[in-house]
Coordinates of C-alpha atoms in Angstrom, one line a residue:
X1 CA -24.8 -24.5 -20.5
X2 CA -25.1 -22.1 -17.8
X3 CA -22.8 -20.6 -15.5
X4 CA -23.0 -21.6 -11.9
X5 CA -23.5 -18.9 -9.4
X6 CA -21.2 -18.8 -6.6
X7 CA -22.1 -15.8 -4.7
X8 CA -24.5 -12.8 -5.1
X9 CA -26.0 -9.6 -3.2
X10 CA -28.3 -8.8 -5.6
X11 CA -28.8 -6.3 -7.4
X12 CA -25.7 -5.5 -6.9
X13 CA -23.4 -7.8 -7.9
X14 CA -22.9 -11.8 -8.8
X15 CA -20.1 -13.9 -9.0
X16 CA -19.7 -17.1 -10.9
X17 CA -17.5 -20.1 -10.1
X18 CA -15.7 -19.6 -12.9
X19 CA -14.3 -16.1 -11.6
X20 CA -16.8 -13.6 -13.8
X21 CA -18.6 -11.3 -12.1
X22 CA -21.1 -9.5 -13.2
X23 CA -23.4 -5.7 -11.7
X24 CA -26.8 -6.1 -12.7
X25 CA -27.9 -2.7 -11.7
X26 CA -25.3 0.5 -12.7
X27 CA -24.2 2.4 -10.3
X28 CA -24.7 6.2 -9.8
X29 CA -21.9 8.0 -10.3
X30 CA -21.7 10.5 -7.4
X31 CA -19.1 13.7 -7.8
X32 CA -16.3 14.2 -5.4
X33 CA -16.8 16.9 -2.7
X34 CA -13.9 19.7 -2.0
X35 CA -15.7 20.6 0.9
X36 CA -19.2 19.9 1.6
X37 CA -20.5 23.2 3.0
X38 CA -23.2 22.0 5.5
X39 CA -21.0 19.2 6.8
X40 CA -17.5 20.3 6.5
X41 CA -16.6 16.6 5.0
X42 CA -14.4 16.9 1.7
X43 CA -13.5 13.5 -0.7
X44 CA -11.6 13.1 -3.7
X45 CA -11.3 10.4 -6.4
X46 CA -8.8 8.0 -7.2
X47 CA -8.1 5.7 -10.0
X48 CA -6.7 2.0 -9.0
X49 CA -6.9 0.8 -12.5
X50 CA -7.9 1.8 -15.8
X51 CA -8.3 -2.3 -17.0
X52 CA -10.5 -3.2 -15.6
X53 CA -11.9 0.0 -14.6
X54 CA -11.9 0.7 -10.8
X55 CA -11.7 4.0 -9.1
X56 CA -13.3 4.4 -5.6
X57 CA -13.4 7.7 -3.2
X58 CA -11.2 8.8 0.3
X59 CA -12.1 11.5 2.4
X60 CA -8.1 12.9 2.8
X61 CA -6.9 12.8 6.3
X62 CA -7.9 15.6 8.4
X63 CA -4.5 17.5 10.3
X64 CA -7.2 19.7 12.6
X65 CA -9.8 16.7 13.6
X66 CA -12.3 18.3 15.8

């Protein structure tokens, strides 16, 4: 029997009614920036959770904005 899809913004991700959800198309991973030279803008990583595995990236707060 198949599951029945309750949501989906393909090809990025689908959820079923019965709560799985599933990411067709892999992601890129994309390194953190200490300080991108030609814009100025720095990020960092962070880990939420290890299980399930979900991390996602903040640019840290800026004390000098411009």
């Amino acid at each position: 029997m198949a599951k029945e899809i309750a949501s989906e913004l393909l090809p990025l991700i689908r959820v079923y009614k019965d709560g799985t959800v599933e990411r067709p198309m892999e992601s890129p991973y994309v390194p953190p920036s200490p300080q991108d030279p030609e814009t100025g803008v720095s990020s960092k990583d962070i880990t939420i959770s290890d299980s399930p595995k979900i991390c996602s990236s903040f640019p840290p707060s800026n004390p000098k904005p411009k």
